[in-house]
XYZ file of C-alpha atoms in Angstrom:
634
model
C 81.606 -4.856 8.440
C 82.580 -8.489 8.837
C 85.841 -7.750 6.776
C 86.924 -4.956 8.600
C 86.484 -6.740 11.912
C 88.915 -9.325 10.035
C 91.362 -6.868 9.474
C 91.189 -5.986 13.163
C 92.103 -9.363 14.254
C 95.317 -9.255 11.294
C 96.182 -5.795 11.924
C 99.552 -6.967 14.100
C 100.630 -9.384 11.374
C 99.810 -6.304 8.324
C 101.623 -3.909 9.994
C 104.737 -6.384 10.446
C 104.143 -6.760 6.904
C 104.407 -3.095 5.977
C 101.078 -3.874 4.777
C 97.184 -2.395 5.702
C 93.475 -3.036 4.795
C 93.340 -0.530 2.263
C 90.389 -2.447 0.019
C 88.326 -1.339 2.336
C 87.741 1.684 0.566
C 90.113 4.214 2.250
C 90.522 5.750 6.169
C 87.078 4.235 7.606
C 88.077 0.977 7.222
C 91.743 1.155 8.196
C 90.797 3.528 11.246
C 88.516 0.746 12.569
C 91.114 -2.140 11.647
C 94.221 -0.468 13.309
C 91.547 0.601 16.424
C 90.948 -2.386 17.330
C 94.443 -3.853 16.698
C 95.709 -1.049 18.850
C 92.999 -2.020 21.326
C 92.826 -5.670 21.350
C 96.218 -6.984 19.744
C 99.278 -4.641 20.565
C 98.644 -3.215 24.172
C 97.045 -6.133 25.382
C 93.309 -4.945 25.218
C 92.531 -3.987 28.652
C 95.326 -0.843 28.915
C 98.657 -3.051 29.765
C 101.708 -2.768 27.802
C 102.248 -5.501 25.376
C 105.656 -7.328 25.448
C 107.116 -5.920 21.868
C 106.117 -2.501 22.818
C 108.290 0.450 23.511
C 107.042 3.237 24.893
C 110.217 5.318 24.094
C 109.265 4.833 20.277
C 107.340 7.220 19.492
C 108.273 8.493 16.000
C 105.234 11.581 16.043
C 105.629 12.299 19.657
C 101.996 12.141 19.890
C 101.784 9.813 23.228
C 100.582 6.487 21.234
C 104.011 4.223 20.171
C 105.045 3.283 16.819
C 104.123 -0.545 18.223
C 100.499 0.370 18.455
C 100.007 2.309 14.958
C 102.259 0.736 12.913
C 102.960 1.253 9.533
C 99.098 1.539 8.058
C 98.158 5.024 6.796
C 94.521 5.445 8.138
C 93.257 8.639 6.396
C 95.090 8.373 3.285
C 97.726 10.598 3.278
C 100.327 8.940 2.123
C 102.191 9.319 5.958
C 101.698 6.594 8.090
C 100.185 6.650 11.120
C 103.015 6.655 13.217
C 103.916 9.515 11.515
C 101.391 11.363 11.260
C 99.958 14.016 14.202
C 96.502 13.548 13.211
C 95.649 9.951 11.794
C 92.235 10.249 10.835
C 92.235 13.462 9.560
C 89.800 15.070 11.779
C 91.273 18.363 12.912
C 92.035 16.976 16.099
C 95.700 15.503 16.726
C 96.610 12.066 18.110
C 97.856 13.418 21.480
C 94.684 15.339 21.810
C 92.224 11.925 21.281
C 94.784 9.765 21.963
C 94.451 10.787 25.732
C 96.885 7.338 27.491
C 99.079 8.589 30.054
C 101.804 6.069 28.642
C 102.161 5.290 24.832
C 102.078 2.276 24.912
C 98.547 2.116 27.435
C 95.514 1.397 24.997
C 94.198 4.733 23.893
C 91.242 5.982 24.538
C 87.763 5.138 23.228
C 85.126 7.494 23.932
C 81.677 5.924 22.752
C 83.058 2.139 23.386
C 82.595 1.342 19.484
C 85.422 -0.413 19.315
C 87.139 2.313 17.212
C 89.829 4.317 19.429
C 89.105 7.812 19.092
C 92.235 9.301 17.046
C 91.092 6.878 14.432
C 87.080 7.413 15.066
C 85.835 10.238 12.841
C 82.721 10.504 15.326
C 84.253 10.070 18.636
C 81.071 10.605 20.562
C 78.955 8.799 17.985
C 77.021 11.305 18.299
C 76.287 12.589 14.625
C 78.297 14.902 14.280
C 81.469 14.487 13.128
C 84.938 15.385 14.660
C 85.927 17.799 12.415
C 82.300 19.855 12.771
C 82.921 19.803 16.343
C 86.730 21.062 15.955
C 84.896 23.919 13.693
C 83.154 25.472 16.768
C 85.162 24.161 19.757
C 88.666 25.283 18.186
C 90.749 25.035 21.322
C 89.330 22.203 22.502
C 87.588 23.902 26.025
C 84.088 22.457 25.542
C 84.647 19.272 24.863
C 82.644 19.133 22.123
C 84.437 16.139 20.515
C 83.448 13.624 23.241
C 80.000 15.300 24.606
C 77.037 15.370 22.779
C 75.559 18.065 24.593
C 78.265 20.852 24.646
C 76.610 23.718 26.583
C 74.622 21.514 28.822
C 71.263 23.651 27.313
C 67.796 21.941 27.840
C 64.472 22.406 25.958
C 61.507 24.352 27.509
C 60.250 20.837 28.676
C 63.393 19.903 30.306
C 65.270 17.307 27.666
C 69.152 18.037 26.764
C 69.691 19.189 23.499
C 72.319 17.344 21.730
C 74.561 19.282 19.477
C 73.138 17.550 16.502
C 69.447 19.088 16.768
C 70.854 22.071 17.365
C 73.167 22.490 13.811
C 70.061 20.884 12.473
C 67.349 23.530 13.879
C 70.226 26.451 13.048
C 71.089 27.434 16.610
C 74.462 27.034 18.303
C 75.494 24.242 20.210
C 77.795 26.114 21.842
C 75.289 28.784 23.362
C 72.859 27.853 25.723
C 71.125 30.878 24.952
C 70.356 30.108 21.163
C 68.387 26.536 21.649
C 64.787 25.294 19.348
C 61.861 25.030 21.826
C 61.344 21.351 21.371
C 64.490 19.295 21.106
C 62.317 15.611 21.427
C 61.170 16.162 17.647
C 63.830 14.184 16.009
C 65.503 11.381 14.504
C 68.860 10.772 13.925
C 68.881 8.682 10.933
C 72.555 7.226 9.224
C 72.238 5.348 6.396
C 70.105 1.756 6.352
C 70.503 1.629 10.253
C 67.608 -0.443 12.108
C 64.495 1.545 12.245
C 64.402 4.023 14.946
C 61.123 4.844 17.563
C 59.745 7.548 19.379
C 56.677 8.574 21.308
C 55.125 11.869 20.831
C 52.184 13.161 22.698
C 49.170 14.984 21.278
C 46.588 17.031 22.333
C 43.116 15.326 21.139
C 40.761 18.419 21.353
C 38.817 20.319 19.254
C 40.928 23.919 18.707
C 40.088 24.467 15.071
C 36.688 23.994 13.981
C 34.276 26.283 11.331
C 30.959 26.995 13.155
C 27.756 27.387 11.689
C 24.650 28.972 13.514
C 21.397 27.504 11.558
C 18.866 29.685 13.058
C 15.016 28.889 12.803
C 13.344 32.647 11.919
C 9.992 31.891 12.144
C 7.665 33.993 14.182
C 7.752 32.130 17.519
C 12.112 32.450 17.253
C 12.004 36.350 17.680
C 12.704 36.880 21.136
C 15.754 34.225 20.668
C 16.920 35.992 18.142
C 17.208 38.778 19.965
C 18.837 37.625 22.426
C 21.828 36.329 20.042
C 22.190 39.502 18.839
C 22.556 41.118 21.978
C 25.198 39.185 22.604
C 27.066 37.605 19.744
C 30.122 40.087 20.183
C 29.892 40.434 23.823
C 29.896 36.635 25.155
C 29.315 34.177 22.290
C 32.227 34.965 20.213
C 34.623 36.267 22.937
C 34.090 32.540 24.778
C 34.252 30.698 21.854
C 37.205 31.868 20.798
C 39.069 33.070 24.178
C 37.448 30.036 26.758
C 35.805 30.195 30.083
C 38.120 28.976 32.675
C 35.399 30.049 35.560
C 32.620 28.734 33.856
C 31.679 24.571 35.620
C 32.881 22.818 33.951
C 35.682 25.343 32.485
C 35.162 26.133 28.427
C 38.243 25.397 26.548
C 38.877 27.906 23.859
C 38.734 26.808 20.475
C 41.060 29.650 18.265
C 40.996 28.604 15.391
C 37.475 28.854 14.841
C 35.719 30.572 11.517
C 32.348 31.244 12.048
C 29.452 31.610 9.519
C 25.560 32.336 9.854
C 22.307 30.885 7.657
C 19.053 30.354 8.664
C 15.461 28.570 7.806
C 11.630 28.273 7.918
C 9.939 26.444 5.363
C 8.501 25.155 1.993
C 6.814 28.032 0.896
C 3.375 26.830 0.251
C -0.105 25.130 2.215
C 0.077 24.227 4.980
C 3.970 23.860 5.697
C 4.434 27.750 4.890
C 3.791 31.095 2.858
C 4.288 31.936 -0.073
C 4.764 35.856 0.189
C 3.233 38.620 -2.077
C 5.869 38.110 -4.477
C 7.086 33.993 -4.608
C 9.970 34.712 -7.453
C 11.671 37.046 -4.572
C 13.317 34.811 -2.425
C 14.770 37.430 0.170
C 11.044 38.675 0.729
C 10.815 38.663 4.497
C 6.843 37.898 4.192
C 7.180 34.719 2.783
C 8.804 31.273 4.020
C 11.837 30.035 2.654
C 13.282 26.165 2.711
C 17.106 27.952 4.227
C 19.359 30.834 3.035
C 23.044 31.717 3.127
C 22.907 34.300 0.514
C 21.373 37.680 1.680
C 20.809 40.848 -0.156
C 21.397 43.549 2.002
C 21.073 47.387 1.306
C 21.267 46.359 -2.234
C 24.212 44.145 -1.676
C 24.885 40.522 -1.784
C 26.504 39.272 1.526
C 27.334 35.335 1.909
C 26.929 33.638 5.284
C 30.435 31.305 4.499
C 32.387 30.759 7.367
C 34.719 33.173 7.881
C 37.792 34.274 9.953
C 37.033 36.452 13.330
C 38.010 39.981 13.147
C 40.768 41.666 15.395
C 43.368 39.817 17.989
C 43.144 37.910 21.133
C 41.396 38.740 23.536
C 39.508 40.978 21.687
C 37.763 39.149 18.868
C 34.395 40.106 16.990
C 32.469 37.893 14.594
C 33.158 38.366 10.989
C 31.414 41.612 9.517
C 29.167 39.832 7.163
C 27.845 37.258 10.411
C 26.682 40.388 12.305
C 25.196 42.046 9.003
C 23.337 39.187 8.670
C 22.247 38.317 12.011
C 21.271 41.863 12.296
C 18.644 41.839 9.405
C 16.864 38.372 10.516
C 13.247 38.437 11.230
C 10.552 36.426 12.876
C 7.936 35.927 10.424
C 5.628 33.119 9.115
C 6.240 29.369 9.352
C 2.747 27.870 8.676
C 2.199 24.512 10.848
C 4.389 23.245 13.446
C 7.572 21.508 11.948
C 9.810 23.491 10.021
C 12.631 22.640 7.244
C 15.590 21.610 9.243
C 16.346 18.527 8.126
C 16.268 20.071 4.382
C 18.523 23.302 5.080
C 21.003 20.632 6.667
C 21.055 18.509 3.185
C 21.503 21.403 1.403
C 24.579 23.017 3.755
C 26.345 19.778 4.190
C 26.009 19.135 0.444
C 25.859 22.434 -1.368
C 24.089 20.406 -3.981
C 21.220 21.838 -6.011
C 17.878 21.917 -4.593
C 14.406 21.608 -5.770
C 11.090 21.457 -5.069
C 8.073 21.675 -6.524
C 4.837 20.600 -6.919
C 2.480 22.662 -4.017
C 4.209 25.317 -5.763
C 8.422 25.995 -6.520
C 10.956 26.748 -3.759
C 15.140 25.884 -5.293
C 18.333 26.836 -3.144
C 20.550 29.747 -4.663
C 24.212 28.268 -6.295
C 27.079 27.893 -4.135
C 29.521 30.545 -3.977
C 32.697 28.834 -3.105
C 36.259 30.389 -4.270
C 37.866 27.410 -3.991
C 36.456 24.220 -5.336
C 38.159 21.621 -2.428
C 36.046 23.911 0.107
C 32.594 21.950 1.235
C 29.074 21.886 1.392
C 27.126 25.618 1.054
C 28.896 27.487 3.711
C 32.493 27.052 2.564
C 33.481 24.779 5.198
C 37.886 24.137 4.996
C 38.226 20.762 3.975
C 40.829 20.110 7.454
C 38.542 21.630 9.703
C 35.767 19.942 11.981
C 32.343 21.833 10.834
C 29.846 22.271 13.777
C 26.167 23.420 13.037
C 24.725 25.177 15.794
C 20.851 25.011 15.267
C 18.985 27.293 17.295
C 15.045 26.010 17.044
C 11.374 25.380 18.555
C 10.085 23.089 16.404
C 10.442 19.390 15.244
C 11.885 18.584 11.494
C 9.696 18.031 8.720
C 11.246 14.742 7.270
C 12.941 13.948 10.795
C 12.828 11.070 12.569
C 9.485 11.675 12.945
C 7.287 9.895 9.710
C 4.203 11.723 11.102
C 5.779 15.195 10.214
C 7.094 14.272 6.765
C 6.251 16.153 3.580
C 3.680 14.672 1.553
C 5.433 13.201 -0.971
C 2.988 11.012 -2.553
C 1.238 13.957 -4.028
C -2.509 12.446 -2.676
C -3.036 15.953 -1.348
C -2.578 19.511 -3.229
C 0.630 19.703 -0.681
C 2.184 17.240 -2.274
C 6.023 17.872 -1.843
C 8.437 16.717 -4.493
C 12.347 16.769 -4.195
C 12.644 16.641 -0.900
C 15.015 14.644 0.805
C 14.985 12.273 3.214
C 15.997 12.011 6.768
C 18.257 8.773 5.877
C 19.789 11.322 3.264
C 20.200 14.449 5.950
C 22.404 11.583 8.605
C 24.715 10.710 5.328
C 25.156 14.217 4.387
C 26.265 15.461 7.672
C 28.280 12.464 8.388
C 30.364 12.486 5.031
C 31.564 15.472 6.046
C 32.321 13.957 9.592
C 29.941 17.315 10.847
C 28.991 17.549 14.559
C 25.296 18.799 15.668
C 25.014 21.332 18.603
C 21.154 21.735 19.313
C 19.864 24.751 21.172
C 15.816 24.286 21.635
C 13.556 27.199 22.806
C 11.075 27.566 25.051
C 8.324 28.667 22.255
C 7.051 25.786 20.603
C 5.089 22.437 21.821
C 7.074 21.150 24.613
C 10.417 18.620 23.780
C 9.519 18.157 20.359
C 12.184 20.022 18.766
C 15.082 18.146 21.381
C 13.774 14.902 20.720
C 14.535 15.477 16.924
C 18.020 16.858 17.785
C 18.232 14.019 20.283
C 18.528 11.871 17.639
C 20.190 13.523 14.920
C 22.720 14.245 17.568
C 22.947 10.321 18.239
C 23.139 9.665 14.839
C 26.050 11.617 14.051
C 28.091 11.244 17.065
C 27.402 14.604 18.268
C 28.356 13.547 22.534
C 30.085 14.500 24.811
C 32.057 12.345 27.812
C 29.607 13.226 31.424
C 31.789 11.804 34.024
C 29.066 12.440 36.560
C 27.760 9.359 38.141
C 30.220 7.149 36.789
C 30.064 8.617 33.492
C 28.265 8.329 30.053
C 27.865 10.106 26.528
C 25.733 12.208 26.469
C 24.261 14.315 23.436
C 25.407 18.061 22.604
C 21.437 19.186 22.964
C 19.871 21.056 25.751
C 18.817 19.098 28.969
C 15.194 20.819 28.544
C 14.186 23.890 26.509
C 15.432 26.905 27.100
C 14.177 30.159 27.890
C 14.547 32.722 25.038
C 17.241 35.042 27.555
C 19.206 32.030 28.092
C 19.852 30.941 24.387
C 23.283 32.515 24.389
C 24.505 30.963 27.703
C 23.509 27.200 26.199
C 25.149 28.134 23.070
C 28.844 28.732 24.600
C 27.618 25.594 27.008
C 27.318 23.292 24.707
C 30.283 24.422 22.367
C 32.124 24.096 25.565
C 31.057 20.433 26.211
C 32.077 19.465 22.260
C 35.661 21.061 22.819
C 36.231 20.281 26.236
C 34.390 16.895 26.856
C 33.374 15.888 23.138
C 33.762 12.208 21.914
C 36.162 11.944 18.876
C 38.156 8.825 16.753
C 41.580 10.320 16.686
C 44.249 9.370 14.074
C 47.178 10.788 12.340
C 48.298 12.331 8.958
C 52.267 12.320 8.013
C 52.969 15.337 5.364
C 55.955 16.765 3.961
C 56.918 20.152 5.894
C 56.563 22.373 3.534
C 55.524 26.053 4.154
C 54.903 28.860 0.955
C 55.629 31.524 3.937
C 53.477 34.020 5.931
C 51.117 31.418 6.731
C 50.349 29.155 9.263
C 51.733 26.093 8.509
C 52.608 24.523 12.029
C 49.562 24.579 13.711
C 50.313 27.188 16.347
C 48.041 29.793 14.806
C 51.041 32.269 13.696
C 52.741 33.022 10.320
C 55.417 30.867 9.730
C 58.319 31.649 7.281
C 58.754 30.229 4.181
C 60.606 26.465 4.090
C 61.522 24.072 1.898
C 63.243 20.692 2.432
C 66.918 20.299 1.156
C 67.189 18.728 -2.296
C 69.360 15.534 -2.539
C 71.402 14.921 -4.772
C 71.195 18.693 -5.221
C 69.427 19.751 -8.582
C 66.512 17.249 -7.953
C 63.192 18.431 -6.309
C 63.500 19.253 -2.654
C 63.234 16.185 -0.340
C 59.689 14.680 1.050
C 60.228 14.364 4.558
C 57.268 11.884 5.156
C 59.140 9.402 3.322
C 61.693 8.600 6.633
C 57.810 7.765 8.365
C 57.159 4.211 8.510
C 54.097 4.120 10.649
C 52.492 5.595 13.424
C 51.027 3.821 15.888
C 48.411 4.497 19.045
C 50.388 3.660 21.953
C 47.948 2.119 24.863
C 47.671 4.481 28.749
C 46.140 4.176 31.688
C 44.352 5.122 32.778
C 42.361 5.176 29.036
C 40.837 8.099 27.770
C 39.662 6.327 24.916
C 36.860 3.342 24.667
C 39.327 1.181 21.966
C 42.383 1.211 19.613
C 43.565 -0.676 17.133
C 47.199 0.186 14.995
C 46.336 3.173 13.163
C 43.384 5.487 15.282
C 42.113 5.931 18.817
C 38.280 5.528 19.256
C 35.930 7.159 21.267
C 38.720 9.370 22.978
C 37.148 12.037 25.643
C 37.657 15.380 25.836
C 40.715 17.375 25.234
C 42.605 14.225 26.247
C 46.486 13.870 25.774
C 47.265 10.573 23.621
C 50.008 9.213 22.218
C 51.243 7.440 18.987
C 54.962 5.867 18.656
C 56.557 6.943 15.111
C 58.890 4.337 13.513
C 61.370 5.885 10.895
C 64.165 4.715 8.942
C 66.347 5.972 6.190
C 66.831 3.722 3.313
C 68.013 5.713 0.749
C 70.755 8.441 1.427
C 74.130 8.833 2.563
C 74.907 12.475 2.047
C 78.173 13.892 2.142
C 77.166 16.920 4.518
C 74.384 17.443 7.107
C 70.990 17.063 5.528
C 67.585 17.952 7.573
C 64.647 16.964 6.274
C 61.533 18.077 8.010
C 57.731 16.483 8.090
C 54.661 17.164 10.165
C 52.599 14.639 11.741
C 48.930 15.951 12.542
C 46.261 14.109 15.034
C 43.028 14.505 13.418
C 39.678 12.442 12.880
C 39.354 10.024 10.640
C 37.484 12.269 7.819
C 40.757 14.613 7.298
C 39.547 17.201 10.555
C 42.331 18.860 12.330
C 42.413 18.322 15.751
C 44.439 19.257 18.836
C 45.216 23.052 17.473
C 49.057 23.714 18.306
C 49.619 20.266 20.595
C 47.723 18.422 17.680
C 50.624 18.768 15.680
C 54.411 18.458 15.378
C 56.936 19.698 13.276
C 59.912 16.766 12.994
C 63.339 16.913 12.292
C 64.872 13.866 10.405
C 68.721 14.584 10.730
C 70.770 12.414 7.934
C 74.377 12.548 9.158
C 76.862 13.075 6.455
C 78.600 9.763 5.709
C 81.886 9.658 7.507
C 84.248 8.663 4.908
C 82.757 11.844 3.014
C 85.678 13.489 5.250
C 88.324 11.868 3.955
C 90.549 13.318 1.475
């Protein structure tokens, strides 16, 4: 750059010389030399005539004089400029960019860079160059060439679209009818420019989540049961999935829910349960069982894994193997008091092996997973938020609790060995980032069973924001036990109070856009088609488009919907906030010789790998690499 600018300053004395720049490496150089010679040096720089020019010499009749383009040749051609209609080589003539009403007035310089247009191969700098523009402005009428917005089109939120985001997204920037949805998802990136910012807001709430309903089935649960039954398809599912808006507070859908079923009782032996007529049959309903996802019905196997809902908005039902399942639970047994919930939990989060012994022999079934990145018993997706909805009277054996643990010391004959440990249950569920929602009926001994879920809820962050009374978290359990008719209506309550209200560390992940097709790969809960990234140089594998990412960063509000910050995650955020993170990007590496649009997505989610946010949680970005100017010339 610094020995072009010299070659500005000595363009009068070249051109006297019959000589030019031309070590700069062709018609970018010389166009920027003789610019500002033209602009600086033989009009007098501020659009006077200059004392040795003529404006009656004008060898190419295209309105600029002989004086001010001398004898350098700018694109190459072998015909200097002075003789040549279109100096740079752009499509566009001299006396079209030229645009001085006398020759020998300075010409004109559209995007002030110092470079007059008829020598500027980007006269609008603004990406795209002069001859792309010619290509779909041929006579000139939309003023394409200096305008970076030539239909005067604006996104659905409002923004222009420049022409550039447009030939990038593959619509046409010359009909404001053909425009992409979002046209503040981009960078325009040349070649080792100075990294580049932009803020992009996200939706923090939960909209994709696989719930769980852990359902205590011992005899006291029956008329709960019942009542889930009666209306799984008719209000849990439809207001899980669709929202409330007239419910107080409003429920916030969550759509891209999966849903799965299991359920518990107890260690099948004296005095925590029974052992049934026959203990080697573990789906005997007369005896206890530690939990089950695995059910044998009508002579069939059926898994409780989560699972997608079946039909379409607004009508959704709950997958056919949840309401098989549900359908054949029972109320039976249970033995004392405190049943096995902290032990089912282990064994869902985990869906590790399971064993106990001693009083007598109760081990969990294998896990039945297709894919081996999927987690714990019921399948949970790995980028998901998991959410165990435990529907119970009692308190946990092995809860927080020590007078209701198992006897493990084996002083008694129900001595209880292989359980685990509350300590264990908390890491479990928290490795896997897994929120509580506790549901306690009005069955057993009075608050037992929510002062267990009380804390487990504490312990794994299970709140939600209350702004009531100057606000505080709160924990997703029932304010006091519920009758059995009610159970549904605190189940879509407190679902509603994690999605709408729940407390969540927010952060991003920065991927390559890449989509196999016929899948939903941006978030919005549709198919998308099938994409790949340009390669560059071609032949090589297609282009990462995270690579252009630098760093994302939480960008502070007020007021805050969050309790803290620091440079990579939000903590504590509330509800189904709005936050946002500035993205620095820079390209480092290419400089291609046509367009190239490289595309990444940048996802809010928690810091365990969960999704959040649904369709505002993440963003598809363009990275648009301009082709390199001097490309052009030939």
């Amino acid at each position: 750059m610094d020995f072009m600018r010299a070659c500005a300053f000595l363009g009068l004395m070249l051109v006297a010389l019959g000589a030019g720049c031309g070590d700069t490496g062709g018609a970018e150089g010389a166009a920027g030399a003789a610019g500002a010679a033209g602009a600086g040096g033989a009009s007098g720089g501020s659009g006077g005539s200059g004392g040795g020019c003529d404006p009656t010499l004008d060898s190419d009749s295209d309105g600029i004089a002989d004086f001010i383009e001398g004898e350098l040749d700018s694109d190459g051609d072998g015909k200097p400029d002075k003789l040549d209609e279109d100096s740079d080589n752009d499509g566009w003539t001299d006396r079209e960019e030229g645009g001085a009403s006398n020759p020998c007035l300075r010409p004109r310089d559209s995007d002030g860079d110092g470079a007059l247009d008829h020598l500027d191969l980007d006269s609008d700098n603004d990406g795209v160059p002069d001859r792309d523009e010619r290509a779909y402005d041929p006579d000139g009428s939309k003023a394409c060439r200096v305008k970076e917005n030539c239909d005067d089109d604006v996104d659905e939120g409002g923004q222009p679209v420049i022409d550039l985001v447009e030939l990038a997204a593959g619509s046409d920037p010359v009909d404001p009818n053909s425009k992409p949805p979002d046209a503040t998802l981009f960078f325009v990136l040349p070649y080792q420019e100075p990294e580049k910012t932009k803020d992009f807001v996200f939706s923090a709430g939960v909209k994709d989540a696989d719930i769980y309903f852990l359902i205590d089935t011992t005899q006291s649960m029956g008329p709960a049961i019942q009542n889930i039954k009666e209306s799984l398809d008719s209000k849990i599912i439809p207001t899980i999935l669709n929202g409330d808006p007239d419910a107080k507070p409003p429920i916030p859908a969550i759509p891209g829910a999966w849903l799965g079923i299991g359920d518990f009782r107890d260690i099948p032996w004296a005095p925590y349960g029974e052992p049934g007529a026959d203990p080697l049959d573990l789906d005997a309903p007369d005896r206890d069982w530690v939990y089950r996802n695995r059910y044998s019905l009508q002579g069939q196997q059926v898994l409780g894994n989560v699972a997608p809902p079946e039909g379409t908005a607004p009508a959704f039902q709950a997958p056919q193997a949840l309401r098989d399942i549900l359908g054949s639970l029972e109320a039976k047994n249970g033995g004392d008091a405190p049943e096995s919930t902290s032990q089912a939990l282990w064994i869902a989060a985990t869906g590790l092996p399971y064993k106990a012994t001693k009083g007598g022999l109760w081990e969990s079934a294998p896990r039945s997973c297709a894919d081996p990145l999927l987690v714990g018993t019921p399948c949970f997706r790995p980028d998901k938020l998991p959410i165990f909805v435990i529907l119970t009277d009692a308190a946990f054996h092995n809860g927080p609790n020590p007078e209701n643990d198992y006897d493990s010391t084996c002083a008694t004959e129900a001595c209880v060995a292989g359980a685990v440990s509350y300590k264990q249950t908390i890491d479990a569920l928290n490795a896997i980032n897994a929120k509580v929602v506790g549901v306690t009926v009005n069955t057993g001994a009075a608050g037992t069973a929510r002062a267990d879920l009380n804390d487990l809820a504490t312990q794994t962050g299970s709140v939600y924001f209350d702004p009531s009374f100057g606000g505080a978290e709160r924990t997703l359990v029932t304010s006091k036990d519920t009758e059995s008719g009610d159970v549904s209506t605190e189940v879509v309550r407190l679902i509603g109070r994690l999605a709408g209200q729940g407390i969540n560390n927010v952060t991003t992940r920065s991927q390559n856009y890449d989509c196999p097709g016929n899948v939903d790969c941006d978030g919005d809960q549709k198919p998308d088609p099938e994409y790949r990234n340009p390669s560059f140089p071609p032949g090589s594998p297609p282009l990462d488009g995270s690579q252009f990412i630098l760093k994302v960063v939480p960008v502070p509000s007020e007021p805050p919907r969050y309790a803290s910050l620091d440079q990579t995650t939000f903590y504590g955020v509330r509800g189904d906030a709005e936050v946002t993170f500035r993205v620095h990007a820079r390209n480092n590496t290419y400089r291609p010789d046509s367009l190239l649009v490289v595309q990444a997505r940048i996802q809010v989610q928690t810091p365990g790998g969960q999704a959040l946010g649904g369709a505002n949680g993440v963003k598809r970005v363009y990275f648009v690499i301009p082709r390199d100017p001097g490309a052009l010339i030939k």
